XYZ file of C-alpha atoms in Angstrom:
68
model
C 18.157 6.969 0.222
C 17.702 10.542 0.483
C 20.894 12.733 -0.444
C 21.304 16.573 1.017
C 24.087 18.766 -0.177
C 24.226 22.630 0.922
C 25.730 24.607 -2.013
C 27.691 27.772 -1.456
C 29.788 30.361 -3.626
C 30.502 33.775 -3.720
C 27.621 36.066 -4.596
C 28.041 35.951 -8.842
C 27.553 33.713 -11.414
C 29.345 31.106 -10.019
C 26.460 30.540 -7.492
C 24.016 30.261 -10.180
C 25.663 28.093 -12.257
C 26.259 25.500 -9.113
C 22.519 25.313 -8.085
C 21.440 24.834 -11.443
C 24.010 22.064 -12.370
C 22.293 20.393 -9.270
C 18.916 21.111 -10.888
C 20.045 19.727 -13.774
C 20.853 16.310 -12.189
C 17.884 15.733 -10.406
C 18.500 17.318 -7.321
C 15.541 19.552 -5.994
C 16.033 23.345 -3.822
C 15.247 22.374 -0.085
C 14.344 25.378 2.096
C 15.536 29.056 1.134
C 18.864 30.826 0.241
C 21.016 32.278 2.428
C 22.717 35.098 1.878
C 25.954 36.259 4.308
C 28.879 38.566 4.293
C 31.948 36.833 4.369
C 34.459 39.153 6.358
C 37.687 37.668 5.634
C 36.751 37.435 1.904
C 35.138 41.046 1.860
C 32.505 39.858 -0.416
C 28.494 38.261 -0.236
C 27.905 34.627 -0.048
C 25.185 32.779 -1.135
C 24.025 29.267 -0.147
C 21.120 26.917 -1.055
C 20.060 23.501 0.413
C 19.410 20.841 -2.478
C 18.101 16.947 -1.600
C 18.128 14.034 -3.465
C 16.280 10.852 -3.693
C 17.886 7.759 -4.704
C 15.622 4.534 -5.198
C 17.667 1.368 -4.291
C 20.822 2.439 -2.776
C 21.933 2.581 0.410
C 23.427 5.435 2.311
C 27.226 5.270 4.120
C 29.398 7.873 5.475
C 31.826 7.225 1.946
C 28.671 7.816 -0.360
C 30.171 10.405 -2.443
C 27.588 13.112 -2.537
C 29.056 14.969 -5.950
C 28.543 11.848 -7.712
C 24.768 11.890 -8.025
């Protein structure tokens, strides 16, 4: 199965630190970062695409994406 999360955090380190715990677990940057103002929050946003592949496993709507 092929897994796709989209990652997103405020604009610091927190960002960073998601998307490279992903790395970290196998999971590989799809596409490029976004980068938004979030009004309500008055601050930058980042975001960044990250798939998956998992040999031998089947995909369902209660795969638990955090897991892998």
């Amino acid at each position: 199965m092929r897994l796709y999360r989209f990652l997103t955090a405020v604009d610091d380190a927190t960002f960073c630190h998601k998307v490279t715990a992903a790395l970290n677990k196998g999971w590989h940057l799809y596409g490029s970062p976004t980068y938004a103002y979030d009004e309500d929050g008055k601050t930058m946003r980042c975001g960044q695409a990250v798939v998956k592949d998992i040999e031998g496993q089947d995909y369902g709507p209660d795969t638990r994406l955090s897991d892998w």
